[in-house]
Short mmCIF file of C-alpha atoms and ligand atoms in Angstrom, two decimals:
data_model
loop_
_atom_site.label_atom_id
_atom_site.label_comp_id
_atom_site.label_asym_id
_atom_site.label_seq_id
_atom_site.Cartn_x
_atom_site.Cartn_y
_atom_site.Cartn_z
CA UNK A 1 97.49 121.13 89.54
CA UNK A 2 100.10 120.28 92.13
CA UNK A 3 98.75 119.11 95.51
CA UNK A 4 100.12 118.14 98.91
CA UNK A 5 100.65 114.43 99.53
CA UNK A 6 98.95 113.43 102.78
CA UNK A 7 99.17 110.11 104.60
CA UNK A 8 96.49 109.20 107.11
CA UNK A 9 96.94 106.29 109.52
CA UNK A 10 99.35 104.57 107.12
CA UNK A 11 100.27 101.14 108.40
CA UNK A 12 102.25 98.38 106.67
CA UNK A 13 103.01 94.84 107.79
CA UNK A 14 104.89 91.99 106.17
CA UNK A 15 103.88 88.46 107.18
CA UNK A 16 106.85 86.18 107.82
CA UNK A 17 107.75 82.77 109.28
CA UNK A 18 108.33 84.28 112.73
CA UNK A 19 105.24 86.46 112.79
CA UNK A 20 104.22 89.76 111.28
CA UNK A 21 106.77 92.56 110.99
CA UNK A 22 105.44 96.14 111.25
CA UNK A 23 107.40 98.44 108.92
CA UNK A 24 105.15 101.53 109.10
CA UNK A 25 103.21 102.19 112.28
CA UNK A 26 100.00 104.23 111.82
CA UNK A 27 101.80 107.21 110.26
CA UNK A 28 99.92 110.45 109.56
CA UNK A 29 101.95 113.15 107.83
CA UNK A 30 101.61 115.80 105.11
CA UNK A 31 104.30 116.51 102.52
CA UNK A 32 103.92 120.11 101.39
CA UNK A 33 103.81 120.94 97.70
CA UNK A 34 106.57 123.30 96.57
CA UNK A 35 108.97 122.03 99.25
CA UNK A 36 111.76 119.49 99.33
CA UNK A 37 111.14 117.08 102.20
CA UNK A 38 113.88 114.72 103.35
CA UNK A 39 113.01 111.35 104.86
CA UNK A 40 115.99 110.38 106.99
CA UNK A 41 116.83 107.53 109.35
CA UNK A 42 118.91 104.38 109.59
CA UNK A 43 118.40 101.43 107.22
CA UNK A 44 115.10 99.70 107.95
CA UNK A 45 113.52 102.81 109.48
CA UNK A 46 110.65 102.75 106.97
CA UNK A 47 111.60 105.77 104.86
CA UNK A 48 111.59 103.87 101.54
CA UNK A 49 108.34 102.10 102.52
CA UNK A 50 106.71 105.50 103.00
CA UNK A 51 108.11 106.96 99.76
CA UNK A 52 107.52 103.98 97.49
CA UNK A 53 103.96 103.36 98.75
CA UNK A 54 102.83 106.66 97.18
CA UNK A 55 102.93 105.05 93.73
CA UNK A 56 101.97 101.62 95.14
CA UNK A 57 105.44 100.24 94.46
CA UNK A 58 105.67 98.01 97.55
CA UNK A 59 106.08 94.23 97.12
CA UNK A 60 102.82 92.28 96.73
CA UNK A 61 103.31 90.62 100.15
CA UNK A 62 102.93 94.01 101.94
CA UNK A 63 99.69 94.43 103.89
CA UNK A 64 98.91 98.14 103.50
CA UNK A 65 96.27 99.99 105.54
CA UNK A 66 95.24 103.63 105.73
CA UNK A 67 95.16 106.36 103.09
CA UNK A 68 97.49 108.38 100.91
CA UNK A 69 95.73 111.44 99.51
CA UNK A 70 96.90 113.43 96.52
CA UNK A 71 94.39 116.27 96.54
CA UNK A 72 91.02 114.54 96.89
CA UNK A 73 92.20 111.25 95.44
CA UNK A 74 93.23 108.34 97.63
CA UNK A 75 96.17 106.87 95.73
CA UNK A 76 95.61 103.52 97.45
CA UNK A 77 92.13 103.29 95.90
CA UNK A 78 92.51 104.69 92.35
CA UNK A 79 92.27 102.07 89.59
CA UNK A 80 95.34 100.95 87.65
CA UNK A 81 94.43 103.06 84.60
CA UNK A 82 94.52 106.20 86.74
CA UNK A 83 97.65 105.03 88.56
CA UNK A 84 99.45 104.60 85.22
CA UNK A 85 98.52 108.20 84.33
CA UNK A 86 99.89 109.42 87.66
CA UNK A 87 103.15 107.45 87.48
CA UNK A 88 105.80 109.41 85.64
CA UNK A 89 103.42 112.13 84.48
CA UNK A 90 102.20 113.59 87.80
CA UNK A 91 104.47 111.88 90.33
CA UNK A 92 107.80 110.46 89.15
CA UNK A 93 110.45 108.37 90.89
CA UNK A 94 114.19 108.75 90.49
CA UNK A 95 115.10 105.19 91.52
CA UNK A 96 118.18 104.26 93.50
CA UNK A 97 120.98 102.54 91.63
CA UNK A 98 120.60 104.02 88.13
CA UNK A 99 122.86 101.40 86.59
CA UNK A 100 120.24 98.80 87.49
CA UNK A 101 117.24 101.00 86.70
CA UNK A 102 118.48 101.71 83.16
CA UNK A 103 118.15 98.90 80.62
CA UNK A 104 121.71 98.03 79.48
CA UNK A 105 120.61 96.76 76.06
CA UNK A 106 118.59 99.82 75.06
CA UNK A 107 120.05 103.14 73.99
CA UNK A 108 119.67 105.97 76.49
CA UNK A 109 117.73 108.12 74.01
CA UNK A 110 115.04 105.46 73.49
CA UNK A 111 114.61 104.98 77.24
CA UNK A 112 114.34 108.72 77.85
CA UNK A 113 111.78 109.45 75.14
CA UNK A 114 109.66 106.41 76.01
CA UNK A 115 107.85 108.08 78.92
CA UNK A 116 106.82 111.04 76.77
CA UNK A 117 105.57 108.75 74.00
CA UNK A 118 103.81 106.42 76.45
CA UNK A 119 101.85 109.26 78.01
CA UNK A 120 101.11 110.59 74.50
CA UNK A 121 102.53 113.94 75.53
CA UNK A 122 104.62 114.39 72.39
CA UNK A 123 105.44 112.85 69.00
CA UNK A 124 108.85 111.23 68.58
CA UNK A 125 110.76 114.23 67.20
CA UNK A 126 109.56 116.79 69.79
CA UNK A 127 110.06 114.15 72.51
CA UNK A 128 113.71 113.79 71.45
CA UNK A 129 114.09 117.58 71.44
CA UNK A 130 112.61 117.85 74.93
CA UNK A 131 114.94 115.13 76.25
CA UNK A 132 117.89 116.77 74.53
CA UNK A 133 117.00 120.09 76.17
CA UNK A 134 116.85 118.56 79.68
CA UNK A 135 120.11 116.68 79.08
CA UNK A 136 121.76 120.03 78.31
CA UNK A 137 120.33 121.47 81.55
CA UNK A 138 122.00 118.61 83.38
CA UNK A 139 125.42 119.37 81.99
CA UNK A 140 125.51 117.07 78.95
CA UNK A 141 126.90 119.30 76.22
CA UNK A 142 126.63 116.62 73.52
CA UNK A 143 123.05 115.48 74.13
CA UNK A 144 122.76 113.58 70.84
CA UNK A 145 125.91 111.63 71.58
CA UNK A 146 124.59 110.66 75.05
CA UNK A 147 121.27 109.55 73.55
CA UNK A 148 123.08 107.10 71.29
CA UNK A 149 124.99 105.50 74.19
CA UNK A 150 124.20 102.54 76.46
CA UNK A 151 124.26 102.87 80.26
CA UNK A 152 127.31 100.60 80.61
CA UNK A 153 129.31 103.06 78.48
CA UNK A 154 128.85 105.83 81.07
CA UNK A 155 130.09 106.54 84.62
CA UNK A 156 127.93 106.21 87.77
CA UNK A 157 127.57 110.00 87.97
CA UNK A 158 126.48 110.27 84.34
CA UNK A 159 123.90 107.52 84.81
CA UNK A 160 122.59 109.31 87.91
CA UNK A 161 122.07 112.43 85.83
CA UNK A 162 120.41 110.40 83.07
CA UNK A 163 117.99 108.77 85.50
CA UNK A 164 117.11 112.22 86.85
CA UNK A 165 116.34 113.35 83.29
CA UNK A 166 114.09 110.28 82.99
CA UNK A 167 112.24 111.37 86.14
CA UNK A 168 111.86 114.91 84.81
CA UNK A 169 110.96 114.13 81.20
CA UNK A 170 107.18 114.45 81.71
CA UNK A 171 107.49 117.58 83.89
CA UNK A 172 105.91 115.82 86.89
CA UNK A 173 104.32 117.73 89.75
CA UNK A 174 106.21 115.64 92.29
CA UNK A 175 109.57 113.88 92.26
CA UNK A 176 110.52 111.09 94.65
CA UNK A 177 114.29 110.52 94.76
CA UNK A 178 115.16 107.21 96.40
CA UNK A 179 118.64 107.13 98.00
CA UNK A 180 120.10 109.31 95.23
CA UNK A 181 123.67 109.24 96.62
CA UNK A 182 123.88 105.60 97.71
CA UNK A 183 127.23 104.05 96.81
CA UNK A 184 128.61 107.21 95.16
CA UNK A 185 131.92 108.90 95.94
CA UNK A 186 132.13 112.46 97.32
CA UNK A 187 132.60 114.11 93.90
CA UNK A 188 129.61 112.38 92.33
CA UNK A 189 127.54 113.07 95.47
CA UNK A 190 128.11 116.78 94.95
CA UNK A 191 127.04 116.42 91.32
CA UNK A 192 123.85 114.68 92.49
CA UNK A 193 123.14 117.53 94.90
CA UNK A 194 123.36 119.97 91.97
CA UNK A 195 121.15 117.68 89.88
CA UNK A 196 118.45 117.61 92.55
CA UNK A 197 118.59 121.38 93.03
CA UNK A 198 118.19 121.79 89.26
CA UNK A 199 115.38 119.22 89.26
CA UNK A 200 113.54 121.27 91.91
CA UNK A 201 113.91 124.38 89.75
CA UNK A 202 112.77 122.55 86.58
CA UNK A 203 109.61 121.28 88.27
CA UNK A 204 107.16 122.61 90.86
CA UNK A 205 109.84 122.17 93.53
CA UNK A 206 107.77 119.45 95.20
CA UNK A 207 110.14 116.65 96.08
CA UNK A 208 110.62 113.79 98.51
CA UNK A 209 114.23 112.76 99.07
CA UNK A 210 114.67 109.38 100.77
CA UNK A 211 118.19 109.30 102.08
CA UNK A 212 120.61 108.04 104.70
CA UNK A 213 122.98 110.81 103.53
CA UNK A 214 122.50 113.40 106.29
CA UNK A 215 124.80 115.92 104.64
CA UNK A 216 122.73 115.82 101.45
CA UNK A 217 119.54 116.27 103.50
CA UNK A 218 121.04 119.21 105.40
CA UNK A 219 122.13 121.00 102.21
CA UNK A 220 119.03 120.28 100.15
CA UNK A 221 115.84 119.89 102.18
CA UNK A 222 113.33 122.51 103.33
CA UNK A 223 111.60 120.05 105.66
CA UNK A 224 112.75 116.91 107.42
CA UNK A 225 110.98 113.81 108.76
CA UNK A 226 113.08 111.56 110.98
CA UNK A 227 111.99 107.93 110.86
CA UNK A 228 112.80 105.10 113.23
CA UNK A 229 111.34 101.60 113.32
CA UNK A 230 108.37 102.58 111.14
CA UNK A 231 107.53 105.75 113.10
CA UNK A 232 108.13 109.45 112.47
CA UNK A 233 109.88 110.56 115.66
CA UNK A 234 110.57 114.17 114.71
CA UNK A 235 109.53 116.51 111.90
CA UNK A 236 109.97 120.18 111.10
CA UNK A 237 111.97 122.67 109.07
CA UNK A 238 115.33 121.27 107.95
CA UNK A 239 117.33 124.22 109.26
CA UNK A 240 115.87 124.09 112.77
CA UNK A 241 116.20 120.31 113.05
CA UNK A 242 119.84 120.31 111.95
CA UNK A 243 120.65 123.29 114.20
CA UNK A 244 118.84 121.96 117.25
CA UNK A 245 117.63 118.36 117.09
CA UNK A 246 115.11 117.66 119.86
CA UNK A 247 114.42 113.93 119.80
CA UNK A 248 117.12 111.75 121.42
CA UNK A 249 117.21 109.61 118.27
CA UNK A 250 117.73 112.62 115.99
CA UNK A 251 120.47 113.86 118.33
CA UNK A 252 122.17 110.44 118.20
CA UNK A 253 121.81 110.24 114.42
CA UNK A 254 123.49 113.62 113.95
CA UNK A 255 126.30 112.78 116.40
CA UNK A 256 127.16 109.88 114.08
CA UNK A 257 127.93 112.36 111.26
CA UNK A 258 131.69 112.70 110.52
CA UNK A 259 131.66 116.47 111.13
CA UNK A 260 129.81 116.07 114.46
CA UNK A 261 132.13 113.60 116.12
CA UNK A 262 131.19 110.33 114.39
CA UNK A 263 129.73 108.73 117.54
CA UNK A 264 127.36 105.94 116.46
CA UNK A 265 124.18 105.29 118.47
CA UNK A 266 124.65 102.25 120.72
CA UNK A 267 122.67 99.11 119.91
CA UNK A 268 120.36 98.29 117.04
CA UNK A 269 116.70 98.77 116.20
CA UNK A 270 114.85 95.58 117.13
CA UNK A 271 112.29 93.69 115.04
CA UNK A 272 108.78 95.04 115.39
CA UNK A 273 106.11 92.40 115.80
CA UNK A 274 102.52 93.24 116.71
CA UNK A 275 101.27 96.37 118.47
CA UNK A 276 103.92 98.79 119.79
CA UNK A 277 103.07 99.76 123.38
CA UNK A 278 106.34 101.45 124.40
CA UNK A 279 108.70 104.00 122.92
CA UNK A 280 110.29 102.29 119.90
CA UNK A 281 113.65 103.93 120.76
CA UNK A 282 113.54 103.03 124.50
CA UNK A 283 116.16 100.28 124.45
CA UNK A 284 118.77 102.64 122.95
CA UNK A 285 117.85 105.89 124.73
CA UNK A 286 119.98 107.41 127.52
CA UNK A 287 117.04 109.51 128.76
CA UNK A 288 114.65 106.59 129.21
CA UNK A 289 112.04 106.94 131.99
CA UNK A 290 109.57 104.39 133.40
CA UNK A 291 106.73 105.72 131.25
CA UNK A 292 108.81 105.14 128.09
CA UNK A 293 108.62 101.36 128.71
CA UNK A 294 104.90 101.44 129.48
CA UNK A 295 103.30 103.64 126.81
CA UNK A 296 103.73 104.64 123.18
CA UNK A 297 104.72 108.33 123.25
CA UNK A 298 102.29 110.84 121.69
CA UNK A 299 103.31 113.24 118.93
CA UNK A 300 103.85 116.59 120.64
CA UNK A 301 103.87 119.96 118.85
CA UNK A 302 106.67 122.00 120.39
CA UNK A 303 106.28 124.91 117.94
CA UNK A 304 104.14 125.79 114.93
CA UNK A 305 106.47 123.87 112.65
CA UNK A 306 107.96 121.21 114.91
CA UNK A 307 106.62 117.87 116.18
CA UNK A 308 108.42 115.38 118.40
CA UNK A 309 107.28 111.94 119.57
CA UNK A 310 108.96 111.76 122.99
CA UNK A 311 107.84 111.91 126.64
CA UNK A 312 110.63 114.41 127.42
CA UNK A 313 108.42 117.09 125.80
CA UNK A 314 105.07 115.97 127.27
FE1 LIG B 1 113.84 108.33 125.17
FE2 LIG B 1 111.56 108.12 126.46
FE3 LIG B 1 111.86 109.98 124.62
FE4 LIG B 1 111.68 107.42 123.96
S1 LIG B 1 110.09 108.67 124.91
S2 LIG B 1 113.12 108.87 123.15
S3 LIG B 1 112.79 106.45 125.61
S4 LIG B 1 112.97 109.83 126.55
#
Protein backbone atom coordinates (compact mmCIF):
# COMPACT_ATOMS: atom_id res chain seq x y z
CA UNK A 1 0.00 0.00 0.00
CA UNK A 2 1.32 3.42 -0.89
CA UNK A 3 2.02 5.73 2.07
CA UNK A 4 3.15 9.32 2.65
CA UNK A 5 6.85 9.84 3.30
CA UNK A 6 7.31 11.89 6.46
CA UNK A 7 10.52 13.38 7.83
CA UNK A 8 10.69 14.34 11.49
CA UNK A 9 13.53 16.48 12.84
CA UNK A 10 15.85 15.32 10.04
CA UNK A 11 19.35 16.63 10.59
CA UNK A 12 22.55 15.79 8.70
CA UNK A 13 26.12 16.87 9.33
CA UNK A 14 29.39 16.08 7.60
CA UNK A 15 32.55 16.28 9.72
CA UNK A 16 35.43 18.04 7.94
CA UNK A 17 38.89 19.50 8.58
CA UNK A 18 37.42 22.94 9.32
CA UNK A 19 34.59 21.74 11.54
CA UNK A 20 31.21 20.17 11.00
CA UNK A 21 29.07 21.27 8.05
CA UNK A 22 25.28 21.14 8.53
CA UNK A 23 23.58 20.12 5.27
CA UNK A 24 20.05 19.48 6.61
CA UNK A 25 18.85 21.48 9.59
CA UNK A 26 16.15 19.77 11.70
CA UNK A 27 13.71 19.40 8.77
CA UNK A 28 10.16 18.15 9.37
CA UNK A 29 8.07 17.72 6.24
CA UNK A 30 5.52 15.33 4.70
CA UNK A 31 5.54 14.30 1.05
CA UNK A 32 2.00 13.37 0.07
CA UNK A 33 1.30 10.10 -1.69
CA UNK A 34 -0.31 10.50 -5.11
CA UNK A 35 1.36 13.89 -5.68
CA UNK A 36 4.47 15.04 -7.50
CA UNK A 37 6.56 17.14 -5.12
CA UNK A 38 9.43 19.23 -6.45
CA UNK A 39 12.46 19.95 -4.26
CA UNK A 40 13.99 23.12 -5.65
CA UNK A 41 16.87 25.39 -4.67
CA UNK A 42 20.40 26.33 -5.66
CA UNK A 43 23.24 23.79 -5.65
CA UNK A 44 24.15 22.82 -2.09
CA UNK A 45 20.70 23.68 -0.72
CA UNK A 46 20.20 20.16 0.63
CA UNK A 47 17.56 18.92 -1.81
CA UNK A 48 19.54 15.83 -2.90
CA UNK A 49 20.48 15.11 0.74
CA UNK A 50 16.78 15.04 1.62
CA UNK A 51 15.81 12.89 -1.39
CA UNK A 52 18.66 10.39 -1.26
CA UNK A 53 18.41 9.87 2.52
CA UNK A 54 15.00 8.19 2.05
CA UNK A 55 16.71 5.05 0.76
CA UNK A 56 19.78 5.63 2.98
CA UNK A 57 21.94 6.50 -0.02
CA UNK A 58 24.04 9.19 1.68
CA UNK A 59 27.83 8.73 1.96
CA UNK A 60 29.00 6.78 5.02
CA UNK A 61 30.59 9.92 6.53
CA UNK A 62 27.14 11.59 6.92
CA UNK A 63 25.92 11.88 10.51
CA UNK A 64 22.15 11.44 10.19
CA UNK A 65 19.66 12.20 12.99
CA UNK A 66 15.87 12.15 13.17
CA UNK A 67 13.31 9.97 11.43
CA UNK A 68 11.96 9.22 7.98
CA UNK A 69 8.64 7.39 8.19
CA UNK A 70 7.08 5.40 5.37
CA UNK A 71 3.74 4.49 6.93
CA UNK A 72 4.65 3.16 10.38
CA UNK A 73 8.18 2.16 9.43
CA UNK A 74 11.16 4.38 10.17
CA UNK A 75 13.33 3.91 7.09
CA UNK A 76 16.39 4.95 9.10
CA UNK A 77 15.88 1.99 11.44
CA UNK A 78 14.75 -0.90 9.20
CA UNK A 79 17.35 -3.66 8.72
CA UNK A 80 19.22 -4.07 5.44
CA UNK A 81 17.07 -7.05 4.37
CA UNK A 82 13.95 -4.88 4.57
CA UNK A 83 15.73 -1.93 2.96
CA UNK A 84 16.70 -4.12 -0.02
CA UNK A 85 13.01 -5.07 -0.42
CA UNK A 86 12.01 -1.41 -0.35
CA UNK A 87 14.68 -0.24 -2.81
CA UNK A 88 13.45 -0.55 -6.37
CA UNK A 89 10.30 -2.45 -5.44
CA UNK A 90 8.48 0.05 -3.20
CA UNK A 91 10.56 3.21 -3.63
CA UNK A 92 12.74 3.56 -6.73
CA UNK A 93 15.31 6.16 -7.76
CA UNK A 94 15.81 7.52 -11.25
CA UNK A 95 19.44 8.59 -10.78
CA UNK A 96 20.97 11.68 -12.34
CA UNK A 97 23.35 11.16 -15.22
CA UNK A 98 21.96 7.98 -16.81
CA UNK A 99 25.09 7.45 -18.89
CA UNK A 100 26.99 6.88 -15.64
CA UNK A 101 24.19 4.97 -13.91
CA UNK A 102 23.92 2.44 -16.74
CA UNK A 103 26.68 -0.17 -16.99
CA UNK A 104 28.39 0.36 -20.39
CA UNK A 105 29.51 -3.26 -20.72
CA UNK A 106 26.10 -4.86 -20.10
CA UNK A 107 23.25 -4.91 -22.58
CA UNK A 108 20.31 -2.66 -21.73
CA UNK A 109 17.87 -5.59 -21.67
CA UNK A 110 19.86 -7.45 -19.00
CA UNK A 111 20.08 -4.35 -16.82
CA UNK A 112 16.37 -3.66 -17.13
CA UNK A 113 15.18 -7.18 -16.32
CA UNK A 114 17.62 -7.58 -13.42
CA UNK A 115 15.47 -5.68 -10.90
CA UNK A 116 12.44 -7.86 -11.65
CA UNK A 117 14.48 -11.04 -11.32
CA UNK A 118 16.26 -9.82 -8.17
CA UNK A 119 12.98 -9.12 -6.39
CA UNK A 120 11.66 -12.49 -7.65
CA UNK A 121 8.68 -10.70 -9.14
CA UNK A 122 8.84 -12.51 -12.48
CA UNK A 123 10.66 -15.27 -14.38
CA UNK A 124 13.04 -14.21 -17.16
CA UNK A 125 10.60 -14.37 -20.10
CA UNK A 126 7.73 -12.43 -18.45
CA UNK A 127 10.31 -9.96 -17.07
CA UNK A 128 11.54 -9.28 -20.62
CA UNK A 129 7.94 -8.86 -21.78
CA UNK A 130 7.20 -6.40 -18.97
CA UNK A 131 10.32 -4.37 -19.79
CA UNK A 132 9.48 -4.45 -23.48
CA UNK A 133 5.98 -3.16 -22.69
CA UNK A 134 7.29 -0.21 -20.63
CA UNK A 135 9.89 0.59 -23.30
CA UNK A 136 7.04 0.89 -25.81
CA UNK A 137 5.18 3.23 -23.42
CA UNK A 138 8.27 5.41 -23.39
CA UNK A 139 8.37 5.76 -27.15
CA UNK A 140 10.74 2.95 -28.10
CA UNK A 141 9.00 1.30 -31.04
CA UNK A 142 11.65 -1.41 -31.44
CA UNK A 143 11.91 -2.56 -27.82
CA UNK A 144 13.83 -5.76 -28.66
CA UNK A 145 16.41 -3.81 -30.60
CA UNK A 146 16.92 -1.39 -27.67
CA UNK A 147 17.30 -4.30 -25.24
CA UNK A 148 20.19 -5.67 -27.29
CA UNK A 149 22.07 -2.34 -27.27
CA UNK A 150 24.68 -0.88 -24.90
CA UNK A 151 24.23 2.55 -23.29
CA UNK A 152 27.11 4.08 -25.27
CA UNK A 153 25.26 3.26 -28.50
CA UNK A 154 22.36 5.55 -27.55
CA UNK A 155 21.82 9.31 -27.15
CA UNK A 156 21.52 11.12 -23.78
CA UNK A 157 17.74 11.40 -24.21
CA UNK A 158 17.37 7.70 -24.99
CA UNK A 159 19.44 6.76 -21.94
CA UNK A 160 17.28 9.05 -19.80
CA UNK A 161 14.20 7.19 -20.98
CA UNK A 162 15.91 3.84 -20.36
CA UNK A 163 16.86 4.80 -16.80
CA UNK A 164 13.25 5.84 -16.19
CA UNK A 165 12.11 2.41 -17.39
CA UNK A 166 14.59 0.91 -14.92
CA UNK A 167 12.99 2.95 -12.13
CA UNK A 168 9.51 1.84 -13.19
CA UNK A 169 10.20 -1.83 -13.88
CA UNK A 170 9.01 -3.06 -10.46
CA UNK A 171 5.95 -0.76 -10.42
CA UNK A 172 7.19 1.07 -7.30
CA UNK A 173 4.85 3.03 -5.05
CA UNK A 174 7.21 6.00 -5.06
CA UNK A 175 9.69 7.37 -7.59
CA UNK A 176 12.54 9.72 -6.71
CA UNK A 177 13.94 11.48 -9.79
CA UNK A 178 17.30 13.10 -9.06
CA UNK A 179 18.11 16.09 -11.31
CA UNK A 180 16.43 14.44 -14.32
CA UNK A 181 17.26 17.28 -16.74
CA UNK A 182 20.80 18.09 -15.63
CA UNK A 183 23.11 18.70 -18.59
CA UNK A 184 20.42 18.07 -21.23
CA UNK A 185 19.49 20.38 -24.10
CA UNK A 186 16.03 21.94 -24.43
CA UNK A 187 14.66 19.24 -26.76
CA UNK A 188 15.72 16.37 -24.52
CA UNK A 189 14.46 18.28 -21.45
CA UNK A 190 11.00 18.34 -23.00
CA UNK A 191 11.24 14.59 -23.64
CA UNK A 192 12.16 14.07 -19.98
CA UNK A 193 9.14 16.09 -18.89
CA UNK A 194 6.93 13.76 -20.96
CA UNK A 195 8.73 10.74 -19.50
CA UNK A 196 8.08 11.89 -15.94
CA UNK A 197 4.43 12.65 -16.67
CA UNK A 198 4.08 9.14 -18.13
CA UNK A 199 5.94 7.69 -15.14
CA UNK A 200 3.43 9.36 -12.80
CA UNK A 201 0.56 7.82 -14.79
CA UNK A 202 2.21 4.36 -14.84
CA UNK A 203 2.66 4.36 -11.07
CA UNK A 204 0.71 5.65 -8.07
CA UNK A 205 1.65 9.20 -9.07
CA UNK A 206 3.76 9.56 -5.93
CA UNK A 207 6.99 11.21 -6.95
CA UNK A 208 9.78 13.39 -5.63
CA UNK A 209 11.59 15.44 -8.26
CA UNK A 210 14.90 16.92 -7.12
CA UNK A 211 15.74 19.67 -9.55
CA UNK A 212 17.42 23.00 -10.16
CA UNK A 213 15.30 23.23 -13.35
CA UNK A 214 12.57 25.65 -12.25
CA UNK A 215 10.70 25.39 -15.55
CA UNK A 216 10.45 21.61 -15.18
CA UNK A 217 9.21 22.03 -11.60
CA UNK A 218 6.61 24.60 -12.68
CA UNK A 219 5.25 22.38 -15.46
CA UNK A 220 5.32 19.10 -13.56
CA UNK A 221 4.90 19.44 -9.80
CA UNK A 222 1.72 19.52 -7.69
CA UNK A 223 3.64 20.63 -4.60
CA UNK A 224 6.89 22.50 -4.10
CA UNK A 225 9.45 22.67 -1.28
CA UNK A 226 12.03 25.44 -1.58
CA UNK A 227 15.32 24.58 0.10
CA UNK A 228 18.16 26.86 1.11
CA UNK A 229 21.23 26.03 3.18
CA UNK A 230 19.68 22.83 4.53
CA UNK A 231 16.33 24.41 5.45
CA UNK A 232 12.89 24.38 3.83
CA UNK A 233 12.09 28.09 3.53
CA UNK A 234 8.77 27.81 1.70
CA UNK A 235 6.37 24.99 0.81
CA UNK A 236 2.93 24.74 -0.74
CA UNK A 237 1.04 24.02 -3.94
CA UNK A 238 3.21 24.44 -7.04
CA UNK A 239 0.74 26.71 -8.82
CA UNK A 240 0.40 29.17 -5.93
CA UNK A 241 4.14 29.30 -5.27
CA UNK A 242 5.02 29.97 -8.91
CA UNK A 243 2.21 32.54 -9.23
CA UNK A 244 2.98 34.35 -5.99
CA UNK A 245 6.21 33.40 -4.22
CA UNK A 246 6.21 34.68 -0.64
CA UNK A 247 9.68 34.05 0.75
CA UNK A 248 12.36 36.56 -0.36
CA UNK A 249 14.58 33.65 -1.40
CA UNK A 250 11.86 32.06 -3.55
CA UNK A 251 11.19 35.47 -5.12
CA UNK A 252 14.90 35.88 -5.89
CA UNK A 253 15.16 32.35 -7.25
CA UNK A 254 12.28 32.92 -9.67
CA UNK A 255 13.64 36.31 -10.80
CA UNK A 256 16.75 34.43 -11.94
CA UNK A 257 14.62 32.45 -14.44
CA UNK A 258 15.18 33.51 -18.10
CA UNK A 259 11.48 34.31 -18.62
CA UNK A 260 11.32 36.40 -15.43
CA UNK A 261 14.19 38.75 -16.13
CA UNK A 262 17.22 36.56 -15.38
CA UNK A 263 18.33 38.59 -12.34
CA UNK A 264 20.54 36.37 -10.17
CA UNK A 265 20.37 36.67 -6.37
CA UNK A 266 23.34 38.67 -5.08
CA UNK A 267 25.98 36.84 -3.04
CA UNK A 268 26.36 33.18 -2.18
CA UNK A 269 25.09 30.82 0.49
CA UNK A 270 27.74 30.59 3.21
CA UNK A 271 29.08 27.43 4.88
CA UNK A 272 26.94 26.26 7.78
CA UNK A 273 28.89 25.23 10.85
CA UNK A 274 27.22 24.48 14.17
CA UNK A 275 23.82 25.70 15.36
CA UNK A 276 22.02 28.24 13.15
CA UNK A 277 20.74 31.12 15.29
CA UNK A 278 19.80 33.62 12.57
CA UNK A 279 17.92 33.55 9.30
CA UNK A 280 20.06 31.46 6.93
CA UNK A 281 19.20 33.86 4.06
CA UNK A 282 19.90 37.07 6.05
CA UNK A 283 23.18 38.01 4.37
CA UNK A 284 21.53 38.03 0.92
CA UNK A 285 18.10 39.42 1.81
CA UNK A 286 17.00 42.97 0.91
CA UNK A 287 14.23 42.90 3.55
CA UNK A 288 16.51 42.01 6.45
CA UNK A 289 15.46 43.33 9.90
CA UNK A 290 17.33 43.30 13.23
CA UNK A 291 15.47 40.19 14.41
CA UNK A 292 16.63 38.28 11.30
CA UNK A 293 20.25 38.48 12.58
CA UNK A 294 19.29 37.49 16.13
CA UNK A 295 16.89 34.54 15.81
CA UNK A 296 16.16 31.58 13.56
CA UNK A 297 12.78 32.35 11.92
CA UNK A 298 9.85 30.04 12.76
CA UNK A 299 7.86 28.21 10.09
CA UNK A 300 4.65 30.22 9.67
CA UNK A 301 1.45 28.87 8.10
CA UNK A 302 0.04 31.65 5.93
CA UNK A 303 -2.78 29.49 4.51
CA UNK A 304 -4.01 25.91 4.79
CA UNK A 305 -1.52 24.80 2.16
CA UNK A 306 1.32 27.30 2.49
CA UNK A 307 4.21 27.59 4.97
CA UNK A 308 6.96 30.20 4.97
CA UNK A 309 10.00 30.48 7.24
CA UNK A 310 10.43 34.27 7.40
CA UNK A 311 9.88 37.03 9.99
CA UNK A 312 8.06 39.15 7.38
CA UNK A 313 5.01 36.91 7.97
CA UNK A 314 5.27 36.62 11.77
FE1 LIG B 1 14.79 38.18 4.93
FE2 LIG B 1 14.42 38.28 7.53
FE3 LIG B 1 12.75 36.90 6.03
FE4 LIG B 1 15.23 36.06 6.45
S1 LIG B 1 13.62 36.27 7.98
S2 LIG B 1 14.18 36.09 4.52
S3 LIG B 1 16.36 37.96 6.46
S4 LIG B 1 13.08 39.12 5.98
